[in-house]
Amino acid sequence: MSFRQNHLLGIETLAPDEIVTVLDLADRYAELERGDDKHGDALQGLTQINMFFEASTRTQASFELAGKRLGADVMNMAMAASSLKKGETLIDTALTLNAMHPDLLVVRHPHSGAVNLLAEKVNCAVLNAGDGKHEHPTQALLDALTIRRAKGRLHRLNIAICGDIAHSRVARSNILLLGKMENRIRLIGPPTLMPAGVSEWGVEMYDDMQAGLAGCDVVMMLRLQKERMDGAFIPSEREYYHRFGLDAEKLSAAKDDSIVMHPGPMNRGVEIDGTIADDINRSVIQEQVEMGVAVRMAAMDLLAQNLRARRAERGRQI
Amino acid sequence: MSILFENARLIDPEAGTDSLGWLLVKDGQIAAKGQGRPTPKATRVVDCAGACLAPGLVDIGVKIGEPGERHKESFRSAGAAAAAGGVTTIVTRADTTPPIDTPETLEFVRRRAQDATAVRILPMAALTKGREGREMTELGFLLDAGAVAFGDGDQVLRDNKVLSRCMVYARSLGALIVGHPQDPVLSEGAAVTSGKFASLKGLPAVSPMAERMGLERDLALVEMTGVAYHADQISTAKSLPALRRAKEAGLNVTAGISIHHLTLNEFDVGDYRTFFKVKPPLRAEEDRVAMVEALREGLIDIICSMHTPQDEESKRLPFEAAASGAVGLETLLPGALRLHHGAGISLPHLFKALSLNPARRFGLQGGSLADGAVADLILFDPNRPFVLDRFALQSKSKNTPFDGARLQGVVLASYVNGACIYERTGA
């Protein structure tokens, strides 16, 4: 099996063959999920703890469901409301949890790199469910699976990522993953929402939607955070929608069979027109959610296999 | 009492010479020196066996945890670290808790320092009360109490009117102001330098331009007021033209840089390694190279350690939440010697920036091998290699970015006022 990771902290450390391994397994889990008996046993006997230091509904539910479908004991901890407020440091929290012998730790944290820090201090497999503006690897993997199923391949595609690139961990992980799989990536958005030094990432940049979308196979929209809408980064919501919101007219520049994606939750009428989001011929937004569970099942399955192998190895040494 | 150093490689930053010879110390002062075999007699003779004898380092802008954070560094531990690192004079920063902003706190610091260590410790004082940037401190009293310069550390004074008044007043007293050139708004919350690396890591970042903006503002006010001004750290190529213009226009301006900005770059942060989080943040490699050239040319006058002790708790946090700063008293010399071995900067030139220039700029003794100068000296082997183990440091805090680094240059002995305050034991 070609998946050599102890943790899933980001796309940065994954090799293309490892990405394919995850996607292939996720494809199988997607079929399992569509059947009547949705249960597998890959995580039987293991404990999965979801630690979310930042509020989340979708990602947390997706991880929880994925764990439960594979037989893990799943516990959710809403960290935003708990010990951090009491002044406990991240490391102390990690050590406390570690003493409970979890096997899989799913972590979301508002600070970039916090999940890496945590992974150094625990003995289980850690999955990054989003850290600051750094990475969100399972989102990129589920996007990749969705694209591969819709387009039949995951290479030599023209892919546009549109909107608030600067603050988006989804964009970073997607740029890394799609780049590794040899696609042509275009970033479209106002210059205030482009990260510094992005010209060195091997991507093309546009601040005009129609020009950027021309000939695209995939159109990925990003969520625009409410706090960035008024004056600080863009003049107003309505000007943003006018220039960068995805509507039928702008989408007509892309290929006729192009697909539209969004990591959710959507701001209808801000970054995307409602009718496009609901257009079953173009929008794969619902399928993204479905693939999310499958990809997380696959990722946890693979990490658990490596974890068990490591433990068995250690057992032999003792 | 006299000591004769013979068979020494004399590094004289004033004369710009590096030659084999001898040096005689009498009653705490340098009495004579010469080439070849010595003639004078002395009560004690030190055979240097070809090791370098140079003025002790004069380190500007050292943070010591007293008052307020003695668990991070005390005068005693800082003194031990300095002596082992070849630093014979320390100028402390005022960004303690509470800040050194009254003659009384300054007096406390001086007394504590005197009792704790033989290394010369001289305090800077805050420029504004509480380092809050609103009211100037009692510059006159503080000067009388022994403050060698004034500055609020990395707390940038935002109000130009307040700063200009501080400068005018300081000018009338002949006091030196130490500024931290940085635009406070652009740099707020920044953890790294903006660019490809910062964006990939998703860390809050500041453009190098913020340093130039801060410097240009300060220089404009220096031109307006005529005050003596030292920029604590210049770290980007973008700042150099402004600095050059100011110097060519004859403004009373000097500039410093930390050893970390001369030897490390932004990529060293790697996988969120918080020991590499410093203020200003580490820069691009092109900037680092430009800084080495500016040092070679003399545009940058002073190298310092920017010694900032932080305990493990302040550093074992996510990168953006972790404290800034690195200890440097014991790595200043081997770090600087990288520039000798790697960039071909001569030892006399290096000691100009490490000893002579800071001593002169801050009106201190030391930094010189001239006859009659105080015998603050260090004996070191510039070539001996070692791998740094942070737990072997004398500092209470072990937050060095050089942990595990291969370095060259070992201090064999340090002398203050002709008295040996450190001697290396073992191999």
XYZ file of C-alpha atoms in Angstrom:
745
model
C 0.000 0.000 0.000
C 1.414 3.386 -0.835
C 0.450 5.568 2.046
C 3.393 6.260 4.308
C 2.113 8.959 6.657
C 1.738 8.788 10.412
C -0.446 11.893 10.422
C -2.436 13.843 7.888
C -1.283 17.380 8.638
C -1.348 18.810 5.157
C -1.146 18.120 1.463
C 2.398 19.511 1.415
C 3.921 16.249 2.644
C 1.833 13.901 0.455
C 3.265 12.354 -2.677
C 1.040 11.924 -5.767
C 0.829 8.150 -5.308
C -0.378 8.642 -1.745
C -3.062 11.020 -2.948
C -4.210 8.424 -5.467
C -4.258 5.757 -2.749
C -6.581 7.860 -0.597
C -8.859 8.665 -3.515
C -9.086 5.047 -4.694
C -10.068 3.844 -1.257
C -12.509 6.744 -0.860
C -14.161 5.736 -4.127
C -14.865 2.329 -2.628
C -16.223 3.886 0.561
C -18.458 6.155 -1.507
C -20.059 3.006 -2.935
C -20.404 1.503 0.539
C -22.138 4.643 1.707
C -24.688 4.433 -1.055
C -25.724 0.922 -0.005
C -28.134 -0.121 2.707
C -25.510 -1.336 5.143
C -23.155 1.580 5.528
C -20.922 -0.062 8.092
C -17.310 -1.085 7.747
C -14.995 -2.318 10.465
C -11.683 -0.650 9.641
C -11.684 1.400 12.829
C -13.222 -1.254 15.076
C -11.960 -0.893 18.617
C -10.276 2.451 18.011
C -11.072 5.731 19.715
C -11.448 8.876 17.676
C -11.507 12.278 19.362
C -12.632 15.351 17.468
C -11.101 18.475 18.966
C -12.457 21.634 17.452
C -10.908 24.825 18.773
C -12.958 26.682 16.180
C -16.667 26.277 15.648
C -17.596 23.877 12.868
C -20.745 22.029 11.935
C -20.087 20.379 8.602
C -16.531 19.229 8.964
C -17.079 17.947 12.469
C -20.258 16.070 11.465
C -18.470 14.605 8.468
C -15.561 13.319 10.571
C -17.937 11.978 13.193
C -20.008 10.116 10.661
C -16.923 8.760 8.936
C -15.568 7.401 12.206
C -18.851 5.884 13.265
C -19.423 4.186 9.914
C -16.085 2.460 10.299
C -16.769 1.343 13.852
C -14.693 3.777 15.914
C -15.768 5.158 19.265
C -16.137 8.834 18.508
C -16.003 11.643 21.013
C -16.509 15.304 20.211
C -14.868 18.020 22.231
C -15.910 21.608 21.644
C -12.664 23.194 22.726
C -13.675 26.727 21.833
C -15.883 26.699 24.900
C -13.671 24.851 27.310
C -10.183 24.696 28.726
C -8.531 27.314 26.513
C -10.709 29.841 28.244
C -9.345 28.572 31.542
C -5.836 29.342 30.379
C -4.706 25.806 29.612
C -2.101 25.685 26.880
C -2.470 23.626 23.747
C 0.339 21.340 24.866
C -1.318 20.645 28.214
C -4.587 19.881 26.494
C -2.757 17.511 24.190
C -1.051 15.722 27.055
C -4.327 15.386 28.925
C -5.973 13.862 25.895
C -3.003 11.651 25.225
C -3.495 10.069 28.618
C -6.933 8.910 27.438
C -5.252 6.804 24.718
C -7.005 8.032 21.631
C -6.030 6.432 18.336
C -7.200 9.149 15.992
C -7.187 12.811 16.865
C -9.041 15.175 14.545
C -8.074 18.774 15.220
C -9.195 22.162 14.013
C -7.419 25.237 15.386
C -7.479 28.964 14.540
C -3.653 29.186 14.479
C -1.569 28.043 11.537
C 0.797 25.263 12.541
C -1.018 24.458 15.793
C -1.932 20.962 14.594
C 1.709 20.261 13.684
C 2.710 21.302 17.200
C 0.100 19.032 18.708
C 1.124 16.075 16.560
C 4.623 16.231 18.050
C 3.264 15.667 21.537
C 0.852 12.748 21.167
C 1.215 9.054 20.341
C -1.746 8.723 18.010
C -2.520 9.635 14.421
C -3.465 13.286 14.026
C -5.701 14.603 11.256
C -5.733 18.287 10.461
C -9.313 19.500 10.085
C -8.119 23.024 9.304
C -5.413 25.115 10.980
C -5.573 28.889 10.677
C -4.762 29.979 7.148
C -2.462 27.029 6.578
C -4.061 23.779 5.367
C -7.288 21.816 5.255
C -6.131 18.579 3.652
C -9.327 16.513 3.779
C -11.195 19.320 2.008
C -8.648 19.277 -0.813
C -8.872 15.484 -1.018
C -12.661 15.507 -1.183
C -12.522 18.215 -3.837
C -10.059 16.101 -5.797
C -12.293 13.042 -5.543
C -15.299 15.049 -6.675
C -13.373 16.377 -9.659
C -12.036 12.953 -10.577
C -15.512 11.421 -10.497
C -17.054 14.261 -12.508
C -14.264 14.683 -15.049
C -12.913 11.147 -15.203
C -9.374 12.307 -14.454
C -7.366 14.489 -12.098
C -4.652 15.818 -14.369
C -4.308 18.294 -17.234
C -7.419 20.176 -16.205
C -7.863 23.948 -16.157
C -8.986 24.783 -12.653
C -9.968 28.222 -11.403
C -10.007 29.016 -7.687
C -11.948 32.202 -7.073
C -12.359 34.645 -4.221
C -10.613 35.123 -0.906
C -7.401 33.197 -1.557
C -5.404 35.094 1.077
C -7.365 33.893 4.084
C -8.268 30.456 2.779
C -6.693 27.216 3.967
C -8.926 25.420 1.490
C -7.254 27.330 -1.349
C -3.740 26.504 -0.103
C -4.397 22.780 0.194
C -6.148 22.713 -3.163
C -3.342 24.596 -4.899
C -0.830 22.130 -3.480
C -2.851 19.043 -4.354
C -3.952 20.069 -7.821
C -0.442 21.277 -8.566
C 1.055 17.931 -7.539
C -1.388 16.198 -9.871
C -0.244 18.432 -12.735
C -3.198 20.642 -13.397
C -3.187 24.235 -14.596
C -4.328 26.463 -11.760
C -5.678 29.976 -12.014
C -6.410 32.172 -9.040
C -9.083 34.809 -9.523
C -9.901 37.509 -7.014
C -9.325 41.111 -5.988
C -5.636 41.835 -5.289
C -6.441 42.629 -1.640
C -7.478 38.997 -1.182
C -4.414 37.503 -2.901
C -1.594 36.237 -0.673
C 1.817 37.900 -0.966
C 4.354 36.035 -3.054
C 1.640 34.033 -4.809
C 3.305 34.669 -8.171
C 6.020 32.222 -7.077
C 3.545 29.384 -6.543
C 3.421 28.296 -10.168
C -0.136 29.518 -10.691
C -1.700 32.123 -12.951
C -3.403 35.137 -11.422
C -6.379 37.116 -12.646
C -8.413 39.957 -11.236
C -11.056 39.593 -13.952
C -13.505 36.699 -13.691
C -14.335 36.349 -17.371
C -10.701 36.339 -18.450
C -9.747 33.948 -15.684
C -12.605 31.527 -16.292
C -12.065 31.292 -20.062
C -11.715 27.633 -21.022
C -11.868 26.294 -17.447
C -12.949 22.730 -16.645
C -13.481 23.368 -12.942
C -14.652 26.507 -11.147
C -13.995 26.474 -7.416
C -15.605 29.244 -5.439
C -14.424 30.186 -1.951
C -16.448 31.535 0.898
C -16.018 35.229 1.669
C -15.964 35.746 5.428
C -18.469 38.297 6.671
C -15.839 40.319 8.532
C -13.920 40.922 5.318
C -16.851 42.314 3.368
C -17.134 45.885 4.512
C -14.438 48.233 3.447
C -11.362 46.537 4.841
C -10.564 44.242 1.925
C -13.277 45.023 -0.608
C -15.406 48.148 -0.971
C -18.756 46.448 -0.438
C -20.665 43.220 -0.779
C -22.530 44.413 -3.850
C -19.410 45.542 -5.670
C -17.815 42.177 -4.869
C -20.822 40.307 -6.238
C -20.798 42.461 -9.343
C -17.120 41.841 -10.101
C -16.380 38.428 -8.556
C -19.678 36.721 -7.802
C -20.269 33.678 -9.990
C -23.343 34.205 -12.174
C -24.479 32.700 -15.469
C -22.828 35.404 -17.516
C -19.384 34.978 -15.988
C -19.705 31.195 -15.983
C -20.399 31.251 -19.726
C -16.696 32.025 -20.233
C -15.781 28.594 -18.834
C -16.166 25.371 -20.820
C -19.743 24.260 -21.424
C -19.218 21.113 -19.381
C -17.358 22.830 -16.553
C -18.340 22.004 -12.983
C -18.923 24.459 -10.138
C -17.668 23.742 -6.623
C -17.934 25.417 -3.235
C -16.581 24.194 0.130
C -19.598 25.618 1.949
C -21.261 27.220 3.711
C -22.276 29.439 0.801
C -23.165 33.115 0.803
C -25.758 33.123 -1.938
C -25.724 36.447 -3.717
C -22.231 37.301 -2.516
C -19.780 34.899 -4.099
C -22.236 32.733 -5.956
C -25.640 33.134 -7.588
C -28.252 30.844 -6.050
C -29.457 29.385 -9.319
C -25.958 28.277 -10.259
C -25.393 26.662 -6.900
C -28.612 24.680 -7.416
C -28.062 23.840 -11.099
C -27.711 20.054 -11.071
C -26.003 20.116 -14.451
C -23.159 22.317 -13.263
C -23.006 22.319 -9.485
C -21.326 19.411 -7.675
C -21.630 21.063 -4.272
C -23.833 18.325 -2.811
C -21.518 15.644 -4.111
C -18.611 17.396 -2.381
C -20.366 16.916 0.934
C -20.990 13.254 0.127
C -17.371 12.694 -0.882
C -16.273 14.423 2.301
C -17.429 11.499 4.413
C -15.897 8.951 2.034
C -12.527 10.714 1.917
C -12.399 11.001 5.700
C -13.228 7.315 6.052
C -10.377 6.516 3.677
C -7.887 8.820 5.369
C -8.659 7.473 8.833
C -8.597 3.884 7.582
C -5.126 4.362 6.052
C -3.761 6.154 9.096
C -5.182 3.467 11.371
C -3.497 0.747 9.308
C -0.164 2.518 9.693
C -0.810 3.079 13.374
C -1.534 -0.617 13.933
C 1.533 -1.564 11.946
C 3.698 0.762 14.042
C 2.293 -0.665 17.250
C 2.791 -4.230 16.087
C 6.377 -3.356 15.151
C 6.962 -1.910 18.587
C 5.408 -5.001 20.159
C 7.836 -7.222 18.264
C 10.780 -5.108 19.424
C 9.751 -5.468 23.038
C 49.586 43.865 39.131
C 50.428 43.291 35.499
C 49.650 40.613 32.941
C 51.617 39.978 29.801
C 49.830 38.242 26.927
C 52.451 36.799 24.650
C 52.314 34.867 21.431
C 48.880 36.367 20.755
C 47.139 37.192 17.519
C 46.184 40.805 18.264
C 42.907 41.916 16.682
C 42.949 45.712 16.772
C 39.744 47.160 15.311
C 40.987 50.741 15.548
C 44.199 50.185 13.648
C 42.520 47.575 11.483
C 45.367 45.154 12.137
C 45.574 41.433 12.767
C 49.125 40.533 13.757
C 51.127 38.267 16.047
C 52.568 39.998 19.075
C 52.233 40.746 22.748
C 50.138 42.988 24.959
C 50.845 44.248 28.460
C 48.084 45.042 30.930
C 48.916 47.103 33.993
C 46.456 48.142 36.710
C 43.466 47.260 34.600
C 44.634 49.223 31.592
C 46.413 48.371 28.405
C 49.966 49.611 28.967
C 51.852 48.572 25.866
C 51.828 46.203 22.938
C 54.162 45.181 20.184
C 55.082 42.706 17.505
C 57.162 39.600 17.833
C 58.790 38.530 21.101
C 58.035 40.671 24.144
C 60.595 42.506 26.255
C 58.538 43.780 29.217
C 58.329 41.890 32.502
C 55.045 41.166 34.249
C 53.754 39.482 37.395
C 51.784 37.054 35.285
C 52.447 35.796 31.793
C 49.764 34.244 29.602
C 50.980 32.255 26.639
C 48.184 32.680 24.122
C 49.611 30.015 21.809
C 48.520 31.916 18.739
C 44.917 32.462 19.851
C 43.209 35.777 19.102
C 43.304 38.576 21.666
C 40.676 41.216 20.987
C 38.625 43.836 22.801
C 35.670 42.217 24.584
C 32.327 42.424 22.840
C 30.047 45.348 23.671
C 26.484 44.110 23.283
C 23.810 46.760 22.845
C 20.172 46.071 23.627
C 20.260 43.031 25.870
C 17.042 42.104 27.639
C 17.478 40.898 31.189
C 14.470 39.690 33.121
C 15.081 42.002 36.079
C 12.852 43.496 37.198
C 9.805 41.362 36.490
C 10.867 38.194 34.707
C 13.737 36.819 36.716
C 12.684 33.270 35.879
C 13.735 34.017 32.302
C 17.063 35.691 33.038
C 18.740 37.274 36.026
C 21.748 39.558 36.141
C 23.742 36.647 37.482
C 22.798 34.225 34.695
C 23.139 36.923 32.032
C 26.535 37.830 33.440
C 27.670 34.210 33.300
C 26.374 33.896 29.752
C 28.086 37.113 28.693
C 31.417 36.145 30.205
C 31.297 32.746 28.503
C 30.346 34.407 25.239
C 33.121 36.983 25.329
C 30.785 39.893 26.025
C 32.477 42.203 28.534
C 29.956 45.058 28.357
C 26.184 44.762 28.214
C 23.828 47.626 27.531
C 20.412 46.555 28.791
C 17.046 47.359 27.292
C 14.342 49.209 29.171
C 11.497 46.869 28.207
C 11.352 45.173 31.579
C 8.290 44.830 33.838
C 7.950 47.520 35.038
C 9.956 49.408 32.434
C 13.086 51.278 33.448
C 11.524 54.694 33.220
C 12.410 56.366 36.533
C 15.767 57.124 38.164
C 14.718 54.846 41.020
C 14.233 51.747 38.848
C 17.436 52.567 37.039
C 19.263 52.758 40.350
C 17.830 49.349 41.297
C 19.099 47.854 38.068
C 22.565 49.311 38.496
C 22.871 48.082 42.050
C 21.572 44.583 41.247
C 23.895 44.325 38.279
C 26.932 45.412 40.238
C 26.332 42.826 42.948
C 25.598 39.980 40.557
C 28.329 40.025 37.956
C 31.730 41.370 36.994
C 30.611 42.022 33.443
C 30.007 45.726 32.873
C 26.270 46.316 32.753
C 24.961 49.689 31.695
C 21.288 50.459 31.382
C 19.274 52.155 28.711
C 16.159 53.926 29.953
C 12.729 54.204 28.426
C 12.051 57.261 26.310
C 8.437 57.560 27.415
C 6.767 56.755 30.706
C 5.593 53.178 30.826
C 6.821 52.868 27.202
C 3.349 54.112 26.356
C 4.424 56.790 23.908
C 2.591 59.649 25.581
C 4.864 61.459 28.023
C 8.636 61.662 28.033
C 10.569 60.204 30.943
C 12.827 62.326 33.165
C 15.608 62.238 30.626
C 17.851 64.558 32.634
C 17.566 62.668 35.908
C 17.935 59.339 34.127
C 21.042 60.578 32.377
C 22.488 61.677 35.726
C 21.595 58.274 37.180
C 23.634 56.576 34.480
C 21.377 55.873 31.510
C 23.547 55.530 28.413
C 20.737 55.895 25.888
C 16.952 56.099 25.615
C 14.488 53.912 23.817
C 11.175 52.130 24.225
C 12.441 48.843 22.783
C 10.213 47.340 20.134
C 7.290 49.504 21.245
C 7.215 52.018 18.395
C 6.297 55.553 19.391
C 3.263 56.320 17.244
C 2.699 59.995 17.988
C 5.073 62.041 15.856
C 4.573 65.122 17.966
C 5.571 63.315 21.150
C 8.579 61.759 19.444
C 9.744 65.082 18.015
C 9.542 66.706 21.465
C 11.438 63.823 23.031
C 14.090 64.261 20.356
C 14.388 68.004 20.822
C 14.718 67.573 24.566
C 17.214 64.720 24.224
C 19.214 66.822 21.781
C 19.621 69.559 24.369
C 21.018 67.000 26.815
C 23.252 65.392 24.226
C 21.450 62.082 24.813
C 21.349 59.213 22.313
C 17.977 57.870 21.211
C 17.659 54.247 20.126
C 14.751 53.697 17.754
C 13.071 50.548 16.488
C 12.334 51.405 12.862
C 9.019 49.809 12.023
C 5.617 51.010 10.944
C 3.496 50.018 13.938
C 0.260 49.601 12.005
C 1.589 47.502 9.136
C 3.564 45.287 11.480
C 0.814 44.718 14.017
C 0.317 41.028 14.746
C 2.920 39.969 12.194
C 4.920 36.833 12.916
C 7.004 36.488 9.743
C 8.079 38.490 6.697
C 5.489 38.533 3.931
C 6.207 36.519 0.819
C 5.929 33.036 -0.597
C 6.978 31.314 2.614
C 4.605 33.251 4.875
C 1.699 32.668 2.516
C 2.348 28.947 2.215
C 2.535 28.596 5.977
C -0.522 30.779 6.453
C 1.175 33.050 8.973
C 0.399 36.737 9.576
C 3.151 38.681 7.864
C 4.617 42.142 7.446
C 6.225 43.616 4.353
C 9.887 44.690 4.624
C 8.573 48.074 3.506
C 7.215 48.640 7.028
C 10.774 48.847 8.315
C 11.730 51.393 5.710
C 8.630 53.467 6.506
C 9.514 53.457 10.196
C 13.106 54.388 9.407
C 12.143 57.205 7.017
C 9.820 58.664 9.647
C 12.506 58.544 12.318
C 15.141 59.997 9.998
C 12.890 62.877 9.014
C 12.463 63.754 12.676
C 16.202 63.372 13.272
C 16.812 65.846 10.464
C 14.269 68.188 12.029
C 15.655 67.982 15.565
C 19.347 67.165 15.141
C 19.276 64.443 17.808
C 21.786 61.584 17.931
C 19.915 58.490 16.745
C 20.721 54.807 16.565
C 18.416 52.418 14.691
C 18.474 49.232 16.767
C 17.991 46.795 13.891
C 18.101 47.376 10.161
C 17.255 44.111 8.490
C 16.059 44.701 4.942
C 17.656 45.961 1.729
C 14.760 48.369 1.329
C 15.976 50.397 4.320
C 19.542 50.826 3.099
C 19.088 53.710 0.616
C 17.370 55.793 3.298
C 20.130 55.026 5.766
C 22.795 55.897 3.220
C 21.121 59.212 2.379
C 20.894 60.160 6.041
C 24.542 59.394 6.652
C 25.651 61.228 3.531
C 23.600 64.243 4.597
C 25.610 64.280 7.803
C 22.832 63.346 10.212
C 23.983 61.951 13.530
C 22.751 58.453 12.699
C 24.066 54.944 13.212
C 22.489 51.568 12.580
C 22.652 48.144 14.153
C 21.627 44.624 13.259
C 21.163 41.444 15.234
C 23.388 38.457 14.623
C 20.301 36.439 13.699
C 19.426 38.670 10.765
C 22.999 38.339 9.494
C 23.125 34.560 9.645
C 19.572 33.199 9.248
C 16.702 33.735 6.851
C 12.925 33.319 6.790
C 13.079 29.697 5.625
C 14.822 28.724 8.857
C 11.405 28.973 10.525
C 10.639 25.770 8.625
C 7.876 23.808 10.241
C 6.749 26.527 12.667
C 9.884 26.507 14.790
C 9.198 29.233 17.327
C 12.844 29.672 18.378
C 13.210 31.409 15.027
C 10.490 33.924 15.809
C 12.230 37.239 16.364
C 11.363 40.899 15.993
C 11.637 42.110 13.283
C 11.024 38.722 11.649
C 13.780 36.909 9.768
C 14.027 38.159 6.194
C 14.541 36.764 2.717
C 17.992 35.481 1.787
C 18.534 38.443 -0.572
C 18.000 40.761 2.367
C 20.415 38.833 4.539
C 23.088 39.015 1.857
C 22.456 42.752 1.426
C 22.892 43.213 5.173
C 26.240 41.412 5.141
C 27.365 43.728 2.349
C 26.116 46.785 4.254
C 28.137 45.610 7.239
C 31.232 45.103 5.104
C 30.833 48.595 3.704
C 30.324 50.139 7.140
C 26.819 51.365 6.382
C 25.668 49.200 9.272
C 27.780 50.080 12.278
C 26.940 47.682 15.076
C 26.216 43.960 15.438
C 24.316 42.992 18.574
C 22.783 39.811 19.926
C 19.301 41.289 20.637
C 19.410 38.836 23.523
C 15.781 38.165 24.458
C 15.321 35.308 26.906
C 11.998 33.455 26.740
C 11.058 30.412 28.767
C 9.799 27.175 27.233
C 6.189 28.038 28.062
C 6.281 31.256 26.021
C 7.710 29.396 23.048
C 5.804 26.081 23.112
C 2.748 27.637 21.508
C 1.390 27.923 18.000
C 3.760 30.169 16.034
C 1.588 33.291 15.948
C 0.846 33.037 19.670
C 4.444 32.318 20.713
C 6.685 35.013 22.181
C 9.316 36.691 20.009
C 13.015 36.798 20.663
C 16.107 34.646 20.978
C 18.979 34.466 23.427
C 22.274 35.492 21.891
C 24.957 36.468 24.414
C 26.787 33.171 23.984
C 26.282 32.831 20.245
C 27.091 36.391 19.201
C 30.772 35.661 18.605
C 30.498 32.272 16.859
C 27.570 33.639 14.846
C 29.614 36.659 13.794
C 32.551 34.421 12.942
C 30.355 32.785 10.306
C 30.689 36.097 8.487
C 34.469 35.831 8.797
C 34.692 32.228 7.658
C 31.850 32.341 5.171
C 31.752 35.892 3.834
C 35.396 36.870 4.241
C 34.872 39.782 6.615
C 38.177 40.438 8.398
C 38.433 39.999 12.141
C 39.404 43.651 12.799
C 36.393 44.760 10.778
C 34.139 42.356 12.650
C 35.387 43.666 16.001
C 34.743 47.195 14.874
C 31.073 46.294 14.663
C 31.100 44.089 17.766
C 33.232 46.199 20.117
C 34.672 49.492 18.947
C 31.641 51.073 17.284
C 29.119 50.247 20.016
C 31.530 51.446 22.726
C 32.113 54.734 20.926
C 28.505 55.303 19.970
C 27.236 54.746 23.506
C 30.154 56.576 25.119
C 31.478 53.506 26.931
C 34.869 52.249 27.942
C 36.259 49.254 26.117
C 36.275 48.261 22.489
C 39.882 49.259 22.021
C 43.444 47.916 22.233
C 44.923 51.414 22.411
C 47.404 52.237 25.178
C 45.520 53.570 28.181
C 42.253 51.860 27.244
C 40.570 49.650 29.860
C 41.717 46.070 29.651
C 38.389 44.500 28.644
C 39.741 41.676 26.550
C 38.847 38.276 25.228
C 41.010 35.425 24.160
C 39.435 33.140 21.577
C 40.136 30.482 19.014
C 38.296 31.615 15.864
C 38.509 28.269 14.133
C 37.629 25.602 16.659
C 34.393 23.893 15.564
C 31.605 22.754 17.841
C 27.956 21.743 17.732
C 25.823 23.945 19.929
C 23.725 22.251 22.595
C 21.199 24.719 23.929
C 21.115 23.075 27.331
C 24.815 23.838 27.736
C 24.082 27.588 27.647
C 24.572 29.646 30.795
C 21.419 31.682 30.198
C 18.390 30.648 32.212
C 16.406 30.584 28.997
C 17.558 28.256 26.253
C 15.678 29.734 23.305
C 18.476 29.843 20.768
C 17.909 29.338 17.041
C 21.429 27.892 16.859
C 20.534 24.697 18.741
C 22.303 21.864 16.957
C 24.067 24.292 14.633
C 27.658 23.717 13.598
C 29.594 26.772 14.650
C 33.218 27.843 14.777
C 34.886 30.012 17.392
C 35.390 29.340 21.072
C 36.066 31.870 23.824
C 39.039 30.756 25.929
C 39.027 33.575 28.481
C 37.390 36.935 29.192
C 38.867 39.843 31.132
C 37.218 42.941 32.553
C 39.460 45.664 33.870
C 42.374 43.291 33.489
C 40.767 40.707 35.781
C 39.886 37.298 34.430
C 36.116 36.748 34.707
C 35.898 33.583 32.643
C 38.265 30.827 31.725
C 37.270 27.893 29.593
C 37.786 24.618 31.332
C 38.298 21.263 29.682
C 39.136 20.758 26.035
